[in-house]
Coordinates of C-alpha atoms and ligand atoms in Angstrom, one line a residue:
X1 CA -14.1 -15.3 -14.0
X2 CA -10.8 -14.2 -15.4
X3 CA -9.1 -10.8 -15.3
X4 CA -7.0 -9.2 -18.0
X5 CA -4.6 -6.2 -17.7
X6 CA -3.8 -4.7 -21.0
X7 CA -0.7 -2.5 -20.7
X8 CA -0.5 0.2 -23.4
X9 CA 3.0 1.4 -23.8
X10 CA 4.3 -1.9 -22.5
X11 CA 7.9 -1.6 -23.6
X12 CA 8.5 1.5 -21.4
X13 CA 10.3 1.9 -18.1
X14 CA 7.2 2.0 -15.9
X15 CA 6.1 -1.5 -17.0
X16 CA 9.4 -3.2 -16.2
X17 CA 10.3 -1.2 -13.1
X18 CA 6.9 -1.0 -11.4
X19 CA 3.9 -2.8 -13.0
X20 CA 5.3 -6.2 -13.7
X21 CA 7.2 -6.5 -10.4
X22 CA 4.1 -5.4 -8.5
X23 CA 1.9 -7.9 -10.4
X24 CA 4.4 -10.7 -9.8
X25 CA 4.7 -9.9 -6.1
X26 CA 0.9 -10.0 -5.8
X27 CA 0.8 -13.3 -7.6
X28 CA 3.4 -14.7 -5.2
X29 CA 1.4 -13.6 -2.2
X30 CA -1.8 -15.1 -3.7
X31 CA -3.4 -11.6 -3.9
X32 CA -4.1 -11.5 -7.6
X33 CA -7.6 -12.7 -8.6
X34 CA -7.4 -16.2 -10.0
X35 CA -6.7 -16.4 -13.7
X36 CA -5.2 -12.9 -14.1
X37 CA -3.3 -12.4 -17.3
X38 CA -1.3 -9.5 -18.7
X39 CA -1.2 -8.4 -22.3
X40 CA 1.5 -6.0 -23.4
X41 CA 0.8 -3.6 -26.3
X42 CA 3.4 -1.3 -27.8
X43 CA 5.3 -0.7 -31.0
X44 CA 8.4 -2.9 -30.3
X45 CA 8.0 -6.1 -32.2
X46 CA 8.3 -8.7 -29.4
X47 CA 6.9 -12.3 -29.5
X48 CA 5.2 -13.5 -26.3
X49 CA 8.4 -15.4 -25.4
X50 CA 10.8 -12.5 -26.2
X51 CA 8.8 -10.1 -23.9
X52 CA 8.7 -12.7 -21.1
X53 CA 12.5 -13.0 -21.4
X54 CA 13.0 -9.3 -21.2
X55 CA 10.7 -9.1 -18.2
X56 CA 12.4 -12.0 -16.4
X57 CA 15.6 -10.0 -16.3
X58 CA 14.0 -6.7 -15.2
X59 CA 11.7 -8.3 -12.6
X60 CA 14.7 -10.1 -11.1
X61 CA 16.4 -6.8 -10.8
X62 CA 13.6 -4.8 -9.3
X63 CA 12.1 -7.4 -7.0
X64 CA 15.5 -8.3 -5.6
X65 CA 15.7 -11.2 -3.2
X66 CA 11.9 -11.8 -3.3
X67 CA 12.3 -13.2 -6.8
X68 CA 11.8 -17.0 -7.1
X69 CA 12.4 -18.7 -10.3
X70 CA 9.5 -21.2 -10.0
X71 CA 6.8 -18.8 -9.1
X72 CA 8.0 -16.4 -11.8
X73 CA 7.9 -19.1 -14.5
X74 CA 4.3 -20.0 -13.4
X75 CA 3.3 -16.3 -13.5
X76 CA 5.1 -15.6 -16.8
X77 CA 2.8 -18.2 -18.5
X78 CA 0.0 -15.6 -18.1
X79 CA 2.0 -12.8 -19.8
X80 CA 1.3 -12.2 -23.5
X81 CA 2.3 -9.5 -26.0
X82 CA 0.8 -7.9 -29.1
X83 CA 2.8 -5.4 -31.1
X84 CA 0.7 -2.3 -31.8
X85 CA 0.7 1.4 -32.5
X86 CA -1.7 3.7 -30.6
X87 CA -1.9 5.9 -33.7
X88 CA -3.2 2.9 -35.8
X89 CA -6.9 2.0 -35.5
X90 CA -6.2 -1.4 -37.2
X91 CA -3.9 -2.4 -34.4
X92 CA -6.9 -2.0 -32.0
X93 CA -8.9 -4.4 -34.2
X94 CA -6.1 -6.9 -33.8
X95 CA -6.2 -6.3 -30.1
X96 CA -9.8 -7.4 -30.1
X97 CA -8.8 -10.7 -31.8
X98 CA -5.9 -11.3 -29.4
X99 CA -8.1 -10.7 -26.4
X100 CA -10.7 -13.2 -27.7
X101 CA -7.9 -15.8 -28.0
X102 CA -6.4 -15.4 -24.5
X103 CA -9.6 -14.7 -22.5
X104 CA -11.8 -17.6 -21.4
X105 CA -15.0 -15.4 -21.6
X106 CA -15.9 -12.0 -22.9
X107 CA -17.5 -11.4 -19.5
X108 CA -14.1 -11.2 -17.9
X109 CA -12.9 -8.0 -16.1
X110 CA -10.5 -6.0 -18.2
X111 CA -8.3 -3.2 -17.1
X112 CA -6.5 -1.0 -19.7
X113 CA -3.4 0.6 -18.2
X114 CA -2.1 3.7 -20.0
X115 CA 1.6 3.5 -19.4
X116 CA 2.4 5.6 -22.5
X117 CA 3.7 9.2 -22.9
X118 CA 0.9 11.5 -21.8
X119 CA 0.3 12.8 -25.4
X120 CA -1.1 9.3 -26.2
X121 CA -3.7 9.3 -23.5
X122 CA -6.4 10.8 -25.7
X123 CA -5.8 8.8 -28.8
X124 CA -5.6 5.6 -26.7
X125 CA -8.9 6.0 -25.0
X126 CA -10.5 7.2 -28.3
X127 CA -9.3 4.1 -30.2
X128 CA -10.2 1.7 -27.4
X129 CA -13.7 3.0 -27.5
X130 CA -13.9 3.0 -31.3
X131 CA -12.8 -0.7 -31.3
X132 CA -15.7 -1.5 -28.9
X133 CA -13.2 -2.2 -26.1
X134 CA -14.7 0.3 -23.7
X135 CA -18.2 -1.0 -23.7
X136 CA -19.3 -2.8 -20.6
X137 CA -22.1 -4.8 -22.4
X138 CA -20.3 -8.1 -21.6
X139 CA -18.2 -7.4 -18.6
X140 CA -16.4 -4.7 -16.5
X141 CA -14.0 -2.5 -18.5
X142 CA -11.7 0.0 -16.7
X143 CA -9.0 2.4 -17.7
X144 CA -6.1 3.4 -15.5
X145 CA -4.4 6.7 -16.4
X146 CA -1.0 7.6 -15.1
X147 CA 0.1 11.1 -14.1
X148 CA 0.6 13.8 -15.4
X149 CA -3.1 14.3 -16.1
X150 CA -2.9 17.5 -18.1
X151 CA -0.3 20.3 -17.8
X152 CA -2.8 22.8 -16.4
X153 CA -6.5 23.2 -15.7
X154 CA -7.5 23.7 -19.3
X155 CA -5.6 20.7 -20.7
X156 CA -6.8 18.5 -17.8
X157 CA -10.4 19.6 -18.6
X158 CA -10.0 18.7 -22.3
X159 CA -8.5 15.4 -21.4
X160 CA -11.4 14.6 -19.1
X161 CA -13.8 15.5 -21.9
X162 CA -12.0 13.1 -24.3
X163 CA -11.9 10.3 -21.6
X164 CA -15.6 10.8 -20.9
X165 CA -16.4 10.5 -24.6
X166 CA -14.9 7.0 -24.5
X167 CA -15.4 5.8 -20.9
X168 CA -17.9 6.6 -18.1
X169 CA -16.4 8.2 -15.0
X170 CA -17.0 5.0 -13.0
X171 CA -14.6 3.2 -15.4
X172 CA -11.8 5.7 -15.0
X173 CA -8.9 5.2 -12.5
X174 CA -6.5 8.2 -12.4
X175 CA -3.4 7.1 -10.6
X176 CA -1.4 9.0 -8.0
X177 CA 1.1 6.5 -6.7
X178 CA 1.3 8.3 -3.3
X179 CA -2.2 7.0 -2.5
X180 CA -0.9 3.5 -2.8
X181 CA 1.7 4.1 -0.1
X182 CA 0.9 2.2 3.1
X183 CA 1.8 5.1 5.3
X184 CA -0.5 7.5 3.3
X185 CA -3.4 5.1 3.9
X186 CA -2.4 4.9 7.5
X187 CA -2.8 8.6 7.8
X188 CA -6.5 8.1 7.2
X189 CA -6.5 5.3 9.8
X190 CA -4.7 7.5 12.3
X191 CA -7.2 10.3 11.9
X192 CA -10.4 8.3 11.6
X193 CA -9.9 5.2 13.6
X194 CA -8.7 7.0 16.8
X195 CA -10.7 9.2 19.0
X196 CA -7.8 11.1 20.7
X197 CA -6.5 13.1 17.7
X198 CA -9.8 14.5 16.4
X199 CA -10.4 16.9 19.3
X200 CA -7.0 18.6 18.7
X201 CA -7.0 18.4 14.9
X202 CA -8.1 22.0 14.2
X203 CA -7.4 25.7 14.5
X204 CA -7.7 25.7 18.3
X205 CA -4.6 23.5 18.8
X206 CA -2.7 23.5 15.5
X207 CA -0.5 26.5 14.6
X208 CA 0.4 25.3 11.2
X209 CA 1.1 22.2 9.1
X210 CA 4.2 21.4 7.0
X211 CA 4.2 18.9 4.2
X212 CA 7.6 18.2 2.8
X213 CA 8.6 15.9 0.0
X214 CA 12.4 16.2 -0.2
X215 CA 14.4 14.2 -2.7
X216 CA 18.2 13.8 -2.7
X217 CA 18.2 12.8 -6.3
X218 CA 18.7 15.3 -9.1
X219 CA 16.8 15.4 -12.4
X220 CA 19.2 13.0 -14.1
X221 CA 18.0 11.5 -17.3
X222 CA 14.6 13.1 -17.0
X223 CA 15.7 16.6 -17.9
X224 CA 13.6 16.7 -21.1
X225 CA 10.4 16.1 -19.3
X226 CA 11.3 17.9 -16.1
X227 CA 12.3 21.1 -17.7
X228 CA 8.8 21.7 -19.2
X229 CA 7.1 20.5 -16.0
X230 CA 9.0 21.8 -13.0
X231 CA 8.4 21.0 -9.4
X232 CA 4.8 22.4 -9.1
X233 CA 3.5 20.2 -11.9
X234 CA 5.6 17.2 -11.1
X235 CA 5.0 17.0 -7.3
X236 CA 2.5 19.6 -6.0
X237 CA -0.5 19.2 -8.3
X238 CA -0.7 15.6 -7.4
X239 CA 1.4 14.1 -4.5
X240 CA 1.6 17.1 -2.2
X241 CA -2.1 18.1 -2.6
X242 CA -3.1 14.5 -2.0
X243 CA -1.3 14.6 1.3
X244 CA -2.8 17.9 2.1
X245 CA -6.3 16.7 1.3
X246 CA -6.0 13.6 3.6
X247 CA -4.5 15.7 6.4
X248 CA -7.3 18.3 6.2
X249 CA -10.4 16.4 5.1
X250 CA -13.5 15.7 7.3
X251 CA -14.3 12.1 8.1
X252 CA -16.3 10.5 5.3
X253 CA -19.5 8.7 6.4
X254 CA -18.2 5.4 5.1
X255 CA -15.0 4.2 3.5
X256 CA -16.4 4.3 0.0
X257 CA -14.8 5.7 -3.1
X258 CA -17.2 8.6 -3.8
X259 CA -17.7 9.5 -0.1
X260 CA -14.0 9.6 0.5
X261 CA -13.4 11.7 -2.7
X262 CA -16.3 14.0 -1.9
X263 CA -14.5 15.0 1.3
X264 CA -11.2 15.4 -0.4
X265 CA -12.7 17.6 -3.1
X266 CA -14.3 19.8 -0.4
X267 CA -10.8 20.6 0.9
X268 CA -9.7 21.7 -2.6
X269 CA -12.8 23.8 -2.9
X270 CA -12.0 25.6 0.4
X271 CA -8.4 26.5 -0.6
X272 CA -8.3 30.3 -0.7
X273 CA -7.9 32.0 -4.1
X274 CA -5.0 34.5 -3.8
X275 CA -4.5 37.9 -5.3
X276 CA -1.4 38.7 -7.4
X277 CA 0.4 40.2 -4.4
X278 CA -0.6 37.4 -2.1
X279 CA 0.7 34.8 -4.6
X280 CA 4.1 36.5 -4.5
X281 CA 4.2 36.5 -0.8
X282 CA 2.9 32.9 -0.5
X283 CA 5.6 31.1 -2.4
X284 CA 9.4 30.8 -2.8
X285 CA 11.2 28.8 -5.4
X286 CA 14.7 27.8 -6.4
X287 CA 16.9 25.8 -8.8
X288 CA 19.8 23.6 -7.7
X289 CA 23.2 24.6 -8.9
X290 CA 24.1 22.4 -11.9
X291 CA 20.5 22.0 -13.1
X292 CA 21.3 24.0 -16.3
X293 CA 24.0 21.5 -17.3
X294 CA 21.6 18.5 -17.1
X295 CA 20.9 16.8 -20.4
X296 CA 17.6 18.0 -21.9
X297 CA 17.5 21.2 -19.9
X298 CA 17.5 24.6 -21.7
X299 CA 20.7 26.6 -21.0
X300 CA 18.6 29.6 -19.7
X301 CA 15.9 27.6 -18.0
X302 CA 14.0 29.2 -15.2
X303 CA 12.3 26.0 -14.2
X304 CA 12.2 25.6 -10.4
X305 CA 13.5 22.4 -8.9
X306 CA 12.4 23.5 -5.4
X307 CA 9.3 25.3 -4.3
X308 CA 7.5 26.1 -1.1
X309 CA 3.9 27.5 -1.0
X310 CA 1.6 28.6 1.8
X311 CA -2.1 27.7 1.4
X312 CA -5.1 28.6 3.5
X313 CA -8.2 26.4 3.9
X314 CA -11.2 28.6 4.4
X315 CA -13.5 26.5 6.6
X316 CA -14.4 26.1 10.2
X317 CA -11.7 23.6 11.1
X318 CA -8.8 25.3 9.5
X319 CA -9.5 29.0 9.4
X320 CA -6.2 30.9 10.1
X321 CA -4.0 27.7 10.0
X322 CA -1.3 28.0 7.2
X323 CA -0.5 24.8 5.3
X324 CA 3.1 24.9 4.1
X325 CA 3.9 22.6 1.1
X326 CA 7.5 22.1 0.1
X327 CA 9.3 19.9 -2.3
X328 CA 12.7 19.9 -4.0
X329 CA 15.3 17.8 -5.8
X330 CA 18.9 17.9 -4.6
X331 CA 17.9 18.2 -1.0
X332 CA 19.7 17.0 2.1
X333 CA 18.0 13.6 2.2
X334 CA 15.0 11.7 0.9
X335 CA 12.2 12.3 3.2
X336 CA 8.4 12.7 2.9
X337 CA 6.9 14.0 6.1
X338 CA 3.9 15.8 7.5
X339 CA 4.5 17.9 10.5
X340 CA 1.6 18.9 12.6
X341 CA 2.9 21.8 14.7
X342 CA 0.8 22.4 17.7
X343 CA 0.5 25.8 19.4
X344 CA 2.9 26.6 22.3
X345 CA 1.5 26.3 25.8
X346 CA -0.3 29.5 26.8
X347 CA 1.9 30.1 29.8
X348 CA 5.3 28.9 30.6
X349 CA 5.7 27.6 34.1
X350 CA 9.2 26.3 33.8
X351 CA 10.9 29.1 31.9
X352 CA 11.1 29.2 28.1
X353 CA 14.2 27.5 26.8
X354 CA 14.4 29.7 23.7
X355 CA 12.3 32.7 23.7
X356 CA 13.3 33.5 20.0
X357 CA 11.9 30.3 18.7
X358 CA 8.4 30.0 20.0
X359 CA 7.7 26.5 18.5
X360 CA 10.9 24.9 19.8
X361 CA 9.0 23.9 22.9
X362 CA 5.6 23.2 21.4
X363 CA 4.2 19.7 20.7
X364 CA 4.7 18.3 17.2
X365 CA 3.3 15.2 15.5
X366 CA 5.7 14.1 12.8
X367 CA 4.1 11.7 10.3
X368 CA 6.9 10.0 8.3
X369 CA 5.6 8.8 5.0
X370 CA 8.9 7.5 3.7
X371 CA 11.6 6.2 3.9
X372 CA 11.4 6.1 7.7
X373 CA 7.7 5.0 7.9
X374 CA 6.4 5.9 11.3
X375 CA 5.0 8.6 13.5
X376 CA 6.6 10.6 16.3
X377 CA 5.0 12.7 18.9
X378 CA 7.3 15.3 20.4
X379 CA 6.6 16.5 23.9
X380 CA 8.3 18.1 26.8
X381 CA 9.7 16.1 29.7
X382 CA 11.9 16.8 32.7
X383 CA 15.6 16.2 32.4
X384 CA 16.3 13.3 34.8
X385 CA 18.0 14.5 37.9
X386 CA 18.2 18.0 36.2
X387 CA 16.0 20.0 38.5
X388 CA 13.1 21.5 36.6
X389 CA 15.0 21.7 33.3
X390 CA 13.0 20.4 30.3
X391 CA 13.9 18.6 27.2
X392 CA 12.0 17.7 24.1
X393 CA 11.3 13.9 24.1
X394 CA 9.6 11.7 21.6
X395 CA 7.2 8.8 21.4
X396 CA 8.2 6.8 18.4
X397 CA 6.0 4.5 16.4
X398 CA 7.6 2.4 13.6
X399 CA 5.0 1.4 11.0
X400 CA 6.6 -1.8 10.0
X401 CA 7.7 -3.0 13.4
X402 CA 5.4 -6.1 13.4
X403 CA 5.3 -6.7 9.7
X404 CA 7.2 -9.5 8.1
X405 CA 9.2 -8.6 5.0
X406 CA 9.3 -5.4 3.1
X407 CA 6.4 -3.0 2.8
X408 CA 4.7 -3.4 -0.6
X409 CA 5.5 -1.0 -3.3
X410 CA 2.6 1.5 -3.9
X411 CA 1.7 -0.1 -7.2
X412 CA 0.6 -3.3 -5.5
X413 CA -2.5 -2.0 -3.7
X414 CA -3.4 0.2 -6.6
X415 CA -3.3 -2.6 -9.1
X416 CA -5.3 -4.8 -6.8
X417 CA -7.9 -2.1 -6.3
X418 CA -8.2 -1.4 -10.1
X419 CA -8.8 -5.1 -10.7
X420 CA -11.4 -5.2 -7.9
X421 CA -13.2 -2.0 -9.0
X422 CA -12.3 -0.2 -5.8
X423 CA -11.7 3.5 -6.7
X424 CA -11.1 5.2 -3.3
X425 CA -7.4 5.5 -3.9
X426 CA -7.8 7.0 -7.4
X427 CA -8.5 10.6 -8.3
X428 CA -11.9 11.6 -9.7
X429 CA -12.3 14.0 -12.6
X430 CA -13.3 17.0 -10.5
X431 CA -10.5 16.4 -8.1
X432 CA -7.7 16.6 -10.7
X433 CA -9.2 19.8 -12.2
X434 CA -9.6 21.5 -8.8
X435 CA -6.0 20.5 -8.0
X436 CA -4.9 22.4 -11.1
X437 CA -7.0 25.4 -10.0
X438 CA -4.8 25.6 -6.9
X439 CA -1.6 25.3 -8.9
X440 CA -2.3 27.3 -12.0
X441 CA -2.2 30.8 -10.3
X442 CA 1.3 30.0 -8.9
X443 CA 2.5 28.9 -12.4
X444 CA 1.1 32.1 -13.9
X445 CA 2.6 34.3 -11.3
X446 CA 6.0 32.8 -11.7
X447 CA 5.8 33.0 -15.5
X448 CA 5.1 36.8 -15.4
X449 CA 7.8 38.9 -16.8
X450 CA 8.3 41.0 -13.7
X451 CA 8.5 37.8 -11.5
X452 CA 11.8 37.9 -9.5
X453 CA 14.8 35.9 -10.5
X454 CA 14.9 32.3 -9.4
X455 CA 17.4 31.7 -6.5
X456 CA 20.1 29.0 -6.9
X457 CA 20.8 26.6 -4.1
X458 CA 23.5 24.1 -3.5
X459 CA 22.5 20.5 -3.7
X460 CA 22.6 18.7 -0.4
X461 CA 20.9 21.3 1.8
X462 CA 17.3 22.3 2.4
X463 CA 16.7 24.4 -0.7
X464 CA 17.4 28.1 -1.3
X465 CA 18.2 30.6 1.5
X466 CA 15.0 32.5 0.7
X467 CA 12.9 29.5 1.9
X468 CA 14.5 29.7 5.4
X469 CA 14.1 33.4 5.5
X470 CA 10.5 33.3 4.3
X471 CA 9.6 31.0 7.2
X472 CA 11.6 33.0 9.7
X473 CA 9.8 36.2 8.6
X474 CA 6.5 34.5 9.5
X475 CA 7.8 33.6 13.0
X476 CA 8.1 29.9 12.1
X477 CA 10.8 27.5 11.1
X478 CA 11.0 24.4 8.8
X479 CA 11.4 21.1 10.5
X480 CA 14.7 20.4 8.6
X481 CA 15.4 17.0 10.1
X482 CA 16.5 13.9 8.2
X483 CA 14.7 10.8 9.6
X484 CA 16.7 8.2 11.4
X485 CA 16.4 4.9 9.5
X486 CA 16.4 1.9 11.8
Ligands
LIG1 C1 7.0 11.1 -9.5 C2 7.8 12.3 -10.0 O1 5.7 11.3 -9.7 O2 7.3 10.9 -8.1 C3 9.3 12.2 -9.7 O3 7.6 12.5 -11.4 C4 9.5 11.9 -8.3 O4 10.0 13.4 -10.1 C5 8.7 10.7 -7.8 O5 10.9 11.6 -8.1 C6 8.8 10.5 -6.3 O6 8.1 9.3 -5.9 P1 8.5 8.6 -4.6 O7 7.5 7.5 -4.5 O8 9.9 8.1 -4.8 O9 8.4 9.6 -3.5

């Protein structure tokens, strides 16, 4: 049976940079279901051929040396286009006609991918349903929704309601591209396919956890969007909380979408609600110097481009263990890493190297999500021929060491899963709303009139000074290390 992916908002950047290159790579590797076709839908008036030509150039650019003319030509035969406006119901009737022409049977699997501006999510799902395109009477129908899903808890809730008027929850796939990253999936494997980590993965052995998503890039051309979003909406509500959930969750009974998501949701439910004062003490934020000059950014903007927050998970496993989440643009290097900082040994036999930094000598598991995909275990060893002097050593695992070729882009597994009806790597409705419940209080606290001024930081470092001080005042320090790329 054939599969169709209908991309709404097809002329946008995401389609040419991510979706088509991912679909083409899957096709080349023989991973797409047989007879998969792509139908683009957006306002620009392309013919099938004109859209294919445009995609040929962009795919070549984004796939790089994996592009092969013959396989692309073969794949491009399955790409179609229909001009259409999401605001116009008649264009959805035309979509029904076009689909009937290109599909071999109405029973085929169909995935609608919303690659539009977020304000079109609601009209898109509503018009798809009104045109009879959401009904599963003849075959599976799914909808993939990009981030951002709402701008706070209330808007996410309203969007969920609109989506549920059109589609049943089992048809809805909310994307967080971090879940498509190989190293994020490997975090679940590390935790749940090995017996040695579980006994120490708790408050008895772990002092704290640091989750950092640092980006060297600045806001660039995205100032218009970013200035109304800021780092908490852009990175924390989705990517950082996803990493936190996978780090902190209990093992699901089986690797099945709802069982996995039930466990993740339990983590969100256990995150402690903070009082006004606690919110102030539990976060720092900053804005890089030069942000106010970016195009699309208000001259007096207080939008943070850096933030760090401290969260507590009130359950048996994590009671008393702070989870530090941090992300920023204009940082020293691009690195996404989870640092599991173990407690220091209870008694020092060999003399403490640095009594002012209690964690310098303690074990650390550094899970590198990107770009240096891998895991390092830091542990003490003896300096060779150095008496009983100690040094911090490292066991180093490189994720791609036995893989041939590049690691797939995150969109590849996600598109495969959406076509196959496998939802484990997608966010459920309760999950996105609960994630907003964690973020909304910080947003409100920062928006308050008496909230302190935002600190400026120089691009190229580790964020504002207050971030370092804040950690130091808690007797801890950030793991500010750029990964070594081999
Ligand atoms: C996006 C954010 O969701 O993720 C961007 O909107 C950010 O601001 C990007 O740059 C980071 O993704 P990745 O995969 O490069 O870490």
